[in-house]
Amino acid sequence: MCGIAGIVDLGSGPVEAKTIRRMLAPLEHRGPDADGVVVHSGCGLGHVRLSIVDPSGGHQPMCNEDGTVWVTFNGEIFNYVELRQTLIGRGHRFATQCDTEVLVHLYEEYGEDCVEHLNGQWAFAIWDRRASKLFVSRDRLGIRPVFYTEAGNRVMFASEVKSLFTQPEVTRRLDPVGLDQVFTFWCPVAPRTVFEGICELPPAHNLTISRGKVQVRRYWQLDYGASRESRSLDECGEELLELLVDATRLRLRSDVPVGAYLSGGLDSAVTTALARQCTSGDLKTFSLTFDSEEFDESGYQRQVVEHLGTTHRSVRCRAEDVGRVFPEVIWHTERPVLRTAPAPLFLLSQLVRGESYKVVLTGEGSDEMLGGYDLFKEAKVRRFWAGQPESAMRAALIGKLYPYLPKMQSQSLAYRKAFFGVRPEALESPMFSHLPRWELTSRLKLFFSESLKAELADRRVYEDIEAVLPQAYGSWRPLCQAQYLETAVLLPGYILSSQGDRMAMAHSVEGRFPFLDHRLAEFAAKLPPRWKMHGVNEKFLLKHAVRHLLPSSVVERTKQPYRAPDGECFFGSGSRRAQLDYVEALLAPERLRADGIFQPEAVDRLVEKFRSGRAIGVKDNMAMVGILSTQVLVDRFIRRAPAAVCDLVESPQGAMAANCTSPLIG
């Protein structure tokens, strides 16, 4: 895994190597092993490398034999061995054993259609000198990020936004619509980001810059249409397991050791079990434990470790640890978050790197592909309840979906109606499955300043989501619609970003995701919904397929979502709680008033609730984390002078620089 950056001058003007090197400096954590820069007339490419495949031969940017095609690549092409043999058979000559060189020759052979042959996770840029064209691509499911912006006569791209902000001509202001989307959907909807003028290349899209034009097009799309209704449960289970075994086998290809995350849940246990089968030697696993029984899954982790015989390491995460690292976490997420969940994963990747590992397998993607989220069950129960809206028995089913939330069991029928009840018009909404969550999150916008509310007043909040829905979406079955929303929006925008790529790469660790093999994703999209959710038994087919691999206590346990302590992390214990210094500074009324994003009086009341130990419920916690993370973001990315002006690259620990004179909100 690596970091990439580059510039194309639309007028074919010169690009200086020192400019590219400046863009690479904030990306060093993504590639501490090596770096490289290449500049041509009208284009400059940069790369920082985390050496995993062919460590001695994979220096980048890399070119073909005559120097007419150059690539800078972040990611892994897992089927590079097979592609290499095919290309050799077509007359291509290779100088290395690296998967990067496969990209160069694959582009020579197929042009922009090269991405259709790839099984992997990637963000890469290819400079075609003969055509004076830049070709940028992002993997199908959005595992690896790439951002771009136009400033003056130049288009700049990079793995992270902070790299773009090293250029003085790039504006540093918040995008109010992007912020509004975070406080609705938990993430911006690509190509929008929370920064004005900065775009994220959406998953499964290519960007080309040629003859002064910038074009973005989709090259792949999941289709949840006609399903394999005639296939039996056993037949589907066998095919699923075959795909998982092969996806895991490919993702173990590496010239450095590969470990695995082990949460205690089914998904990571499956990837670990399959990796154990494919690994002749020892397999090292890594996990998080928590002081609070509410979040801790160490008992299940021990069961899997004992069953599979892995060498295990864990890191214990306390509430104060989350508060301590939170500013650095936001430096890496580059967007506000509404939960502290990324922080423990930041600490976990730190453990992995401390054990001298660079690569881990994880179970991310299983819930999206195979129907694992509580939200899917909840939507099914809500539709059932809507048939008899006055039924207390049907309403009681909601409580049974959340055994890990004791307070939910005692909630009244009136409360459940208010939060989960179905309005007649909601049944027809394409967002039906997600409306309760998004409406709850939207209540946090009561904390927005009056000026920000006024700026957002005329926008339809769901219009960007509606724009990414495929034409056939309305004909898909309800579970499939819910899966698409999770896969197209939340997976790349929140899970794989804030909890995946960013937290692992903060400590130079590459995550690999067998459940996100595109072949498995395409197979799962065609499964009958009843094989994904049988009644309200989530991931029914997966449990059936892997029942012989793991203890039944792990396979059959009720799903417990990964969670972490939230608002309490920023305040000490005792009857009069003391907040962390940075919390006090960033949430001070005068700072909030100057920034103009949140209402100081409303935030002060929220802070007082936490100080006195009176803060309760999801809304208070999400509000505290969302507001604080936004203020940290403003402090790190906007108030501090950019590297291009200060002639340095700031880190999260750097001293406060002079305030930016431009408005914070675009």
XYZ file of C-alpha atoms in Angstrom:
666
model
C 0.000 0.000 0.000
C 1.231 3.443 -0.830
C 0.423 7.092 -1.377
C 0.147 8.805 -4.742
C 0.073 12.418 -5.900
C 0.402 14.343 -9.119
C -0.361 17.392 -11.218
C -1.460 17.865 -14.810
C -1.013 21.316 -16.314
C -3.867 21.793 -18.799
C -1.695 24.140 -20.813
C 1.201 21.649 -20.947
C 3.315 23.948 -18.827
C 6.194 22.672 -16.676
C 5.576 20.887 -13.380
C 8.472 21.097 -10.934
C 9.721 18.069 -9.010
C 9.867 20.074 -5.772
C 6.153 20.791 -6.068
C 5.391 17.072 -6.280
C 7.735 16.338 -3.385
C 5.868 18.850 -1.285
C 2.644 17.000 -2.047
C 4.254 13.713 -0.976
C 5.459 14.961 2.395
C 2.087 14.677 4.225
C 1.651 11.158 2.787
C 4.775 9.662 4.335
C 2.730 7.491 6.717
C 1.224 5.742 3.684
C 4.630 4.819 2.299
C 7.619 5.074 4.643
C 9.841 2.647 2.702
C 10.658 4.648 -0.445
C 9.577 7.582 -2.582
C 9.902 8.761 -6.137
C 9.021 11.639 -8.449
C 8.865 11.871 -12.242
C 8.108 15.060 -14.179
C 7.365 15.477 -17.869
C 6.068 18.321 -19.968
C 2.628 19.038 -18.548
C 2.613 16.323 -15.863
C 4.303 15.304 -12.635
C 3.781 12.057 -10.709
C 4.818 11.234 -7.151
C 4.798 8.122 -5.003
C 5.568 7.005 -1.451
C 5.912 3.249 -1.037
C 4.968 0.637 1.510
C 6.947 -2.318 0.146
C 4.893 -5.524 0.139
C 5.291 -7.243 -3.256
C 8.788 -7.410 -4.815
C 10.332 -5.015 -2.246
C 13.567 -4.622 -4.199
C 12.044 -4.219 -7.656
C 8.880 -2.198 -7.279
C 10.168 1.384 -7.229
C 7.628 3.953 -8.459
C 6.658 5.854 -10.504
C 7.244 2.948 -12.906
C 7.307 2.928 -16.709
C 7.244 0.610 -19.701
C 10.331 -0.197 -21.792
C 10.404 3.029 -23.813
C 9.186 5.402 -21.101
C 5.932 6.292 -22.829
C 3.621 4.937 -20.098
C 4.158 5.823 -16.424
C 2.166 4.753 -13.364
C 1.900 5.730 -9.709
C -0.123 3.119 -7.865
C -1.684 2.738 -4.421
C -3.045 -0.739 -3.784
C -2.681 -4.371 -4.736
C -3.620 -6.327 -7.867
C -4.231 -9.762 -6.378
C -4.476 -11.615 -9.711
C -1.224 -10.105 -10.990
C 0.452 -13.522 -11.309
C -2.161 -14.746 -13.774
C -2.282 -11.416 -15.636
C 1.502 -11.396 -15.934
C 1.517 -14.806 -17.612
C -1.211 -13.723 -20.040
C 0.701 -10.573 -20.961
C 3.973 -12.467 -21.446
C 2.074 -14.728 -23.814
C 1.075 -11.617 -25.753
C 4.699 -10.524 -26.110
C 5.151 -8.150 -23.171
C 8.510 -8.177 -21.390
C 8.815 -7.643 -17.651
C 11.745 -6.263 -15.660
C 10.307 -6.914 -12.161
C 8.079 -9.342 -10.245
C 5.872 -6.493 -9.021
C 2.128 -6.155 -9.556
C 2.697 -2.494 -10.458
C 4.423 -3.424 -13.705
C 1.393 -5.524 -14.660
C -0.664 -2.313 -14.664
C 1.716 -0.665 -17.134
C 1.569 -3.516 -19.641
C -2.136 -4.112 -19.106
C -2.766 -0.473 -20.049
C -0.578 -0.905 -23.133
C -2.671 -3.935 -24.130
C -6.203 -2.778 -23.289
C -6.086 0.974 -22.692
C -8.659 2.264 -20.219
C -10.454 -1.103 -20.302
C -7.516 -2.560 -18.350
C -9.496 -2.118 -15.106
C -12.012 -4.756 -16.222
C -9.293 -7.408 -15.865
C -8.263 -6.483 -12.312
C -9.055 -8.267 -9.079
C -7.801 -5.938 -6.408
C -8.004 -2.719 -4.482
C -6.507 0.315 -6.117
C -6.175 3.971 -6.830
C -3.682 4.596 -9.603
C -2.754 7.224 -12.161
C -1.219 6.462 -15.557
C 0.443 9.151 -17.669
C 0.323 8.292 -21.361
C 3.049 10.486 -22.842
C 2.166 9.766 -26.470
C -1.450 10.853 -25.993
C -0.641 13.497 -23.344
C -3.377 11.889 -21.261
C -3.730 11.165 -17.559
C -5.863 8.163 -16.629
C -6.894 7.788 -12.964
C -8.891 4.839 -11.624
C -10.414 3.795 -8.295
C -11.352 0.223 -7.393
C -14.895 -1.081 -7.718
C -15.946 -0.841 -4.060
C -13.905 2.178 -2.972
C -11.301 0.508 -0.775
C -8.519 2.930 -1.720
C -9.089 6.691 -1.887
C -8.124 9.335 -4.404
C -9.049 13.025 -4.397
C -8.660 15.721 -7.020
C -9.180 19.433 -7.544
C -8.838 22.033 -10.266
C -6.975 25.209 -9.400
C -5.989 27.729 -12.023
C -4.752 25.848 -15.061
C -3.938 22.681 -13.140
C -5.633 19.482 -12.009
C -4.095 17.939 -8.906
C -4.754 14.505 -7.421
C -3.614 12.679 -4.289
C -4.427 9.840 -1.915
C -5.354 12.323 0.799
C -6.728 15.857 0.920
C -3.863 17.154 3.058
C -1.557 16.571 0.099
C -3.652 18.904 -2.086
C -3.611 21.539 0.636
C 0.166 21.873 0.306
C -0.484 23.916 -2.839
C -1.146 27.614 -2.073
C -3.660 28.019 -4.919
C -5.976 25.371 -3.413
C -8.749 26.951 -1.326
C -9.187 25.674 2.230
C -12.832 26.095 3.238
C -15.541 23.778 4.442
C -18.291 22.830 2.013
C -21.582 23.401 3.892
C -23.379 20.765 1.817
C -20.676 18.191 2.503
C -20.958 18.968 6.212
C -24.746 18.668 5.989
C -24.341 15.236 4.421
C -22.057 14.039 7.217
C -24.700 15.149 9.728
C -27.285 13.148 7.780
C -25.672 10.112 6.130
C -22.503 9.943 8.319
C -20.343 10.791 5.292
C -20.269 13.014 2.207
C -21.675 11.488 -0.964
C -18.841 11.236 -3.499
C -17.710 13.132 -5.475
C -18.524 15.726 -2.812
C -16.231 16.075 0.217
C -16.412 18.328 3.259
C -13.956 20.714 1.603
C -15.051 23.240 -0.989
C -13.639 22.462 -4.444
C -12.102 19.112 -3.416
C -13.650 16.082 -5.126
C -13.368 12.398 -4.312
C -13.287 10.053 -7.282
C -16.255 7.729 -6.603
C -15.741 3.959 -6.417
C -15.823 2.126 -9.771
C -15.048 5.338 -11.670
C -12.247 6.462 -13.935
C -11.061 10.010 -14.503
C -9.308 11.097 -17.678
C -7.595 14.377 -18.465
C -6.910 14.885 -22.143
C -6.808 17.902 -24.461
C -7.679 20.200 -21.590
C -10.844 18.279 -20.630
C -11.579 16.440 -17.401
C -14.026 13.545 -17.681
C -15.308 11.074 -15.070
C -17.156 7.868 -15.994
C -18.391 4.730 -14.223
C -16.932 1.387 -15.379
C -18.723 -1.109 -13.044
C -22.059 -1.385 -11.254
C -23.560 -3.935 -8.867
C -26.869 -5.319 -10.127
C -29.393 -6.673 -7.608
C -31.870 -7.647 -10.331
C -32.992 -11.172 -11.232
C -31.723 -13.573 -8.544
C -30.753 -17.250 -8.565
C -34.086 -18.458 -7.194
C -33.659 -21.976 -8.585
C -30.426 -22.640 -6.675
C -30.643 -24.618 -3.444
C -29.207 -23.458 -0.134
C -26.452 -26.074 -0.327
C -25.516 -25.117 -3.887
C -25.310 -21.419 -3.012
C -23.358 -22.215 0.141
C -20.798 -24.265 -1.754
C -20.261 -21.520 -4.323
C -19.977 -18.860 -1.622
C -17.341 -20.878 0.219
C -15.378 -21.509 -2.991
C -15.349 -17.780 -3.720
C -14.282 -16.951 -0.166
C -11.471 -19.511 -0.216
C -10.118 -18.170 -3.505
C -10.510 -14.531 -2.423
C -8.560 -15.295 0.742
C -5.885 -17.241 -1.129
C -5.292 -14.325 -3.488
C -5.149 -11.843 -0.614
C -2.420 -13.832 1.106
C -0.059 -13.104 -1.803
C 2.720 -11.049 -0.290
C 6.470 -10.934 0.164
C 5.988 -9.896 3.808
C 4.011 -11.708 6.547
C 0.212 -11.340 6.541
C -1.778 -11.261 9.788
C -5.502 -11.023 10.510
C -7.839 -8.905 12.609
C -9.992 -10.922 14.976
C -12.924 -9.088 16.546
C -14.750 -12.079 17.996
C -17.554 -11.813 15.455
C -18.352 -14.181 12.622
C -16.832 -12.236 9.701
C -13.284 -11.874 11.020
C -13.432 -15.437 12.377
C -14.248 -16.706 8.861
C -11.405 -14.806 7.188
C -9.022 -15.987 9.920
C -10.149 -19.618 9.575
C -9.684 -19.545 5.802
C -6.317 -17.833 6.110
C -5.281 -20.520 8.598
C -6.189 -23.198 6.046
C -4.185 -21.454 3.315
C -1.137 -20.752 5.499
C 1.439 -23.466 6.097
C 3.167 -21.706 8.973
C 2.058 -19.634 11.929
C -0.725 -17.058 11.588
C -0.696 -14.025 13.840
C -3.992 -12.403 14.821
C -4.708 -9.022 16.391
C -7.672 -7.736 18.342
C -9.124 -4.955 20.476
C -10.381 -5.405 24.009
C -12.262 -2.887 26.133
C -12.599 -2.237 29.855
C -16.376 -2.041 29.511
C -18.285 -5.311 29.105
C -20.706 -3.405 26.862
C -18.045 -3.237 24.121
C -15.656 -6.075 24.956
C -15.675 -9.306 22.911
C -12.463 -10.851 24.235
C -14.234 -14.046 25.346
C -15.268 -14.838 21.779
C -11.821 -13.846 20.525
C -10.234 -16.433 22.844
C -12.591 -19.134 21.565
C -11.524 -18.517 17.965
C -7.828 -18.296 18.854
C -7.980 -21.600 20.743
C -9.954 -23.282 17.969
C -7.645 -22.140 15.151
C -4.343 -22.123 17.032
C -3.190 -18.643 16.025
C -0.561 -16.533 17.747
C -2.573 -13.716 19.219
C -1.899 -10.148 20.333
C -4.412 -7.628 21.635
C -4.496 -4.016 22.734
C -6.743 -2.847 25.559
C -8.580 0.355 24.743
C -9.800 2.612 27.554
C -12.088 5.608 27.207
C -9.203 7.944 27.986
C -7.147 6.367 25.178
C -9.858 7.293 22.684
C -9.914 10.883 23.928
C -6.132 11.113 23.797
C -5.722 10.035 20.156
C -8.916 11.597 18.781
C -7.292 14.717 17.203
C -4.790 12.514 15.392
C -7.626 10.248 14.237
C -9.420 13.207 12.637
C -6.161 14.291 11.004
C -6.306 10.970 9.183
C -10.077 10.692 8.543
C -10.076 14.172 6.950
C -13.803 14.455 7.698
C -15.968 14.733 10.798
C -17.174 11.509 12.398
C -20.245 10.843 14.550
C -18.838 7.911 16.489
C -15.438 7.331 18.076
C -15.188 3.875 16.459
C -12.168 4.832 14.287
C -10.012 5.612 17.349
C -9.646 2.052 18.725
C -8.833 0.841 15.197
C -6.124 3.499 15.060
C -4.654 1.939 18.216
C -5.027 -1.552 16.752
C -3.029 -0.725 13.636
C -0.397 0.805 15.902
C -0.118 -2.577 17.625
C 0.128 -4.367 14.265
C 2.946 -2.119 13.093
C 4.690 -2.497 16.437
C 4.702 -6.251 15.839
C 6.491 -5.591 12.493
C 3.469 -6.510 10.357
C 2.429 -4.501 7.305
C -0.583 -6.490 6.051
C -3.759 -7.768 7.743
C -6.902 -9.508 6.524
C -10.198 -8.201 7.890
C -13.866 -9.200 7.656
C -15.181 -5.873 6.371
C -17.815 -6.115 3.672
C -19.577 -9.262 4.857
C -22.498 -7.360 6.410
C -23.064 -5.323 3.245
C -22.772 -8.245 0.830
C -24.562 -10.957 2.797
C -27.219 -9.115 4.800
C -25.700 -8.733 8.245
C -26.697 -5.331 9.571
C -29.372 -4.820 12.225
C -30.703 -2.078 9.964
C -31.735 -4.715 7.406
C -33.668 -6.686 10.022
C -35.141 -3.486 11.405
C -36.454 -2.451 7.984
C -38.076 -5.862 7.547
C -39.781 -5.633 10.953
C -40.910 -2.063 10.274
C -42.597 -3.157 7.030
C -44.273 -6.019 8.908
C -45.380 -3.635 11.672
C -46.771 -1.172 9.099
C -49.378 -3.804 8.197
C -50.845 -3.438 11.717
C -49.508 -0.094 13.022
C -51.408 -0.345 16.333
C -50.003 -3.762 17.191
C -47.934 -3.772 20.369
C -46.732 -7.300 19.610
C -45.282 -6.305 16.257
C -43.684 -3.226 17.815
C -42.122 -5.463 20.478
C -40.095 -7.192 17.761
C -37.980 -4.033 17.442
C -36.620 -4.534 20.945
C -35.631 -8.114 20.181
C -33.346 -6.902 17.402
C -31.054 -5.117 19.862
C -30.185 -7.472 22.751
C -26.896 -5.588 23.256
C -28.871 -2.371 24.031
C -30.638 -3.080 27.337
C -32.440 0.277 27.369
C -34.192 -0.636 24.121
C -36.033 -3.486 25.844
C -37.781 -1.105 28.256
C -38.849 1.551 25.757
C -42.561 2.251 25.497
C -44.739 1.639 22.467
C -45.021 5.413 22.063
C -41.222 5.740 21.895
C -40.927 2.944 19.345
C -43.634 4.509 17.224
C -41.903 7.872 17.339
C -38.548 6.480 16.220
C -39.307 3.324 14.213
C -42.938 3.873 13.208
C -43.749 3.945 9.519
C -45.480 6.912 7.937
C -47.537 5.958 4.852
C -45.343 8.067 2.580
C -42.171 6.469 3.983
C -43.202 3.055 2.638
C -42.837 4.431 -0.889
C -39.496 6.096 -0.233
C -36.431 4.585 -1.932
C -34.612 5.349 1.352
C -37.152 3.473 3.534
C -34.611 1.243 5.249
C -32.401 4.132 6.322
C -34.915 6.857 7.148
C -35.015 6.362 10.964
C -31.205 6.522 11.197
C -30.835 9.457 8.859
C -33.659 11.372 10.514
C -32.101 10.799 13.943
C -28.722 11.985 12.678
C -30.325 15.037 11.054
C -31.554 16.201 14.470
C -27.929 16.991 15.287
C -28.197 19.893 12.838
C -30.150 21.754 15.507
C -26.672 22.633 16.772
C -25.784 24.349 13.462
C -25.444 28.123 13.550
C -28.327 30.165 12.182
C -26.212 31.334 9.255
C -25.315 27.773 8.283
C -28.948 26.667 8.572
C -29.974 29.550 6.316
C -27.385 28.599 3.712
C -28.712 25.023 3.636
C -32.395 25.921 3.838
C -33.251 25.506 0.155
C -31.496 22.164 -0.395
C -33.229 18.810 -0.648
C -31.110 16.719 1.661
C -31.526 13.444 -0.280
C -30.857 14.755 -3.783
C -27.215 13.617 -3.917
C -28.206 10.137 -2.724
C -30.958 9.972 -5.333
C -28.410 10.895 -7.994
C -26.341 7.756 -7.322
C -29.262 5.330 -7.485
C -29.190 3.095 -10.597
C -32.086 3.255 -13.030
C -33.237 -0.242 -12.021
C -33.130 0.498 -8.278
C -36.908 0.901 -7.959
C -37.512 -2.630 -9.238
C -35.210 -4.281 -6.681
C -36.564 -5.972 -3.596
C -36.452 -4.063 -0.279
C -33.434 -5.878 1.184
C -31.501 -5.317 -2.040
C -32.291 -1.586 -1.980
C -31.044 -1.365 1.601
C -27.896 -3.288 0.691
C -27.192 -0.957 -2.199
C -27.431 2.133 0.021
C -24.974 0.573 2.460
C -22.605 -0.622 -0.273
C -22.637 2.499 -2.450
C -22.666 5.172 0.267
C -21.761 4.015 3.798
C -19.183 1.367 2.890
C -16.792 3.600 0.900
C -17.742 6.863 2.584
C -17.526 5.786 6.199
C -16.549 2.158 6.909
C -13.683 1.769 4.435
C -12.566 5.360 4.853
C -12.799 6.370 8.494
C -12.479 2.845 9.871
C -10.573 1.077 7.087
C -7.901 2.632 4.900
C -7.276 5.707 7.031
C -6.859 4.033 10.430
C -4.669 1.236 9.076
C -2.526 3.477 6.887
C -2.033 5.934 9.741
C 0.517 3.371 10.944
C 1.566 2.071 7.507
C -0.586 -1.057 7.608
C -2.457 -2.421 4.592
C -5.905 -3.946 5.101
C -7.163 -6.638 2.731
C -10.808 -7.654 2.499
C -11.778 -11.095 1.115
C -15.493 -10.317 1.373
C -14.939 -7.386 -1.010
C -13.614 -9.488 -3.864
C -15.757 -8.183 -6.734
C -16.640 -11.731 -7.814
C -18.135 -12.402 -4.402
C -19.965 -9.054 -4.470
C -21.521 -9.894 -7.854
C -22.485 -13.381 -6.637
C -24.051 -12.041 -3.422
C -26.062 -9.410 -5.297
C -27.832 -12.204 -7.192
C -28.654 -14.303 -4.137
C -32.322 -14.638 -3.189
C -32.943 -12.331 -0.215
C -34.170 -15.318 1.849
C -30.664 -16.831 1.734
C -29.176 -13.625 3.104
C -31.790 -13.030 5.793
C -33.931 -15.976 6.811
C -36.732 -14.412 8.854
C -34.552 -12.115 10.960
C -31.589 -14.496 11.035
C -28.858 -12.393 9.429
C -26.152 -13.775 7.080
C -28.033 -17.061 6.922
C -26.139 -18.424 3.906
C -22.721 -17.518 5.329
C -23.513 -19.302 8.594
C -24.635 -22.349 6.634
C -21.514 -22.344 4.445
C -18.937 -22.036 7.267
C -20.641 -24.028 10.022
C -17.916 -26.689 9.884
C -15.048 -24.186 10.186
C -15.765 -22.600 13.570
C -17.322 -23.317 16.964
C -21.122 -23.138 16.871
C -21.007 -20.528 19.650
C -19.265 -18.173 17.215
C -21.295 -19.089 14.122
C -24.701 -18.830 15.781
C -24.149 -15.926 18.172
C -26.327 -12.853 17.669
C -24.441 -10.158 15.833
C -22.959 -7.492 18.088
C -21.908 -4.439 16.086
C -18.449 -3.027 16.677
C -18.830 -0.076 19.025
C -16.630 2.040 21.280
C -17.130 4.504 24.141
C -18.297 7.861 22.747
C -18.788 11.240 24.452
C -17.490 10.037 27.808
C -14.016 9.707 26.268
C -13.503 13.484 26.338
C -14.366 13.971 29.998
C -12.810 12.583 33.154
C -14.541 10.739 35.980
C -15.976 12.074 39.204
C -18.940 14.239 40.167
C -17.499 17.276 38.372
C -15.790 16.002 35.249
C -12.801 17.741 33.734
C -12.495 17.771 29.962
C -9.308 17.411 27.955
C -7.447 20.652 27.193
C -8.066 20.518 23.447
C -11.768 19.870 24.048
C -12.020 22.939 26.233
C -10.192 25.084 23.660
C -12.114 23.909 20.595
C -15.558 24.045 22.230
C -15.041 27.378 23.970
C -17.892 29.804 23.115
C -15.522 32.376 21.645
C -13.942 29.774 19.342
C -17.338 28.445 18.235
C -18.592 31.983 17.626
C -15.531 32.816 15.522
C -15.818 29.657 13.442
C -19.535 30.179 12.846
C -20.500 26.528 12.370
C -22.299 25.701 15.622
C -24.390 27.659 18.134
C -22.152 28.369 21.157
C -25.053 28.387 23.636
C -26.398 25.017 22.486
C -22.941 23.440 22.520
C -22.265 24.858 25.976
C -25.412 23.193 27.302
C -24.313 19.887 25.782
C -20.844 20.224 27.319
C -22.405 20.897 30.711
C -24.432 17.689 30.427
C -21.234 15.720 29.922
C -19.375 17.555 32.669
C -22.095 16.730 35.170
C -22.570 13.151 33.971
C -26.115 13.794 32.728
C -25.509 13.087 29.033
C -27.493 10.073 27.908
C -28.503 8.358 24.734
C -27.342 8.156 21.160
C -28.205 11.732 20.247
C -26.046 13.353 22.948
C -23.097 11.131 22.109
C -23.333 11.616 18.362
C -23.707 15.352 18.814
C -20.620 15.599 21.005
C -18.455 13.490 18.689
C -19.732 15.211 15.544
C -19.263 18.746 16.860
C -15.851 18.050 18.358
C -14.548 16.245 15.275
C -15.698 19.140 13.081
C -13.878 21.610 15.300
C -10.736 19.461 15.224
C -10.984 19.339 11.428
C -11.278 23.113 11.187
C -8.314 23.547 13.523
C -6.048 21.112 11.677
C -6.944 21.857 8.073
C -8.179 25.438 7.888
C -6.981 27.551 10.777
C -3.420 26.359 10.548
C -1.309 27.801 7.763
C -0.819 25.360 4.847
C 2.525 23.693 4.245
C 2.911 25.582 0.973
C 2.895 28.892 2.854
C 4.802 27.845 5.965
C 7.301 25.788 3.945
C 6.708 22.851 6.274
C 4.348 19.953 6.589
C 2.254 20.165 9.707
C 1.467 17.159 11.814
C -1.347 16.742 14.297
C 1.133 17.552 17.062
C 2.314 20.781 15.432
C 1.917 24.160 17.057
C -0.996 26.450 16.143
C -0.108 28.606 13.174
C -1.500 31.982 12.182
C -5.233 32.026 11.533
C -6.480 31.830 7.971
C -8.129 35.058 6.889
C -10.608 33.423 4.487
C -14.015 32.240 5.748
C -14.213 28.735 7.166
C -17.429 27.961 5.333
C -17.533 28.229 1.559
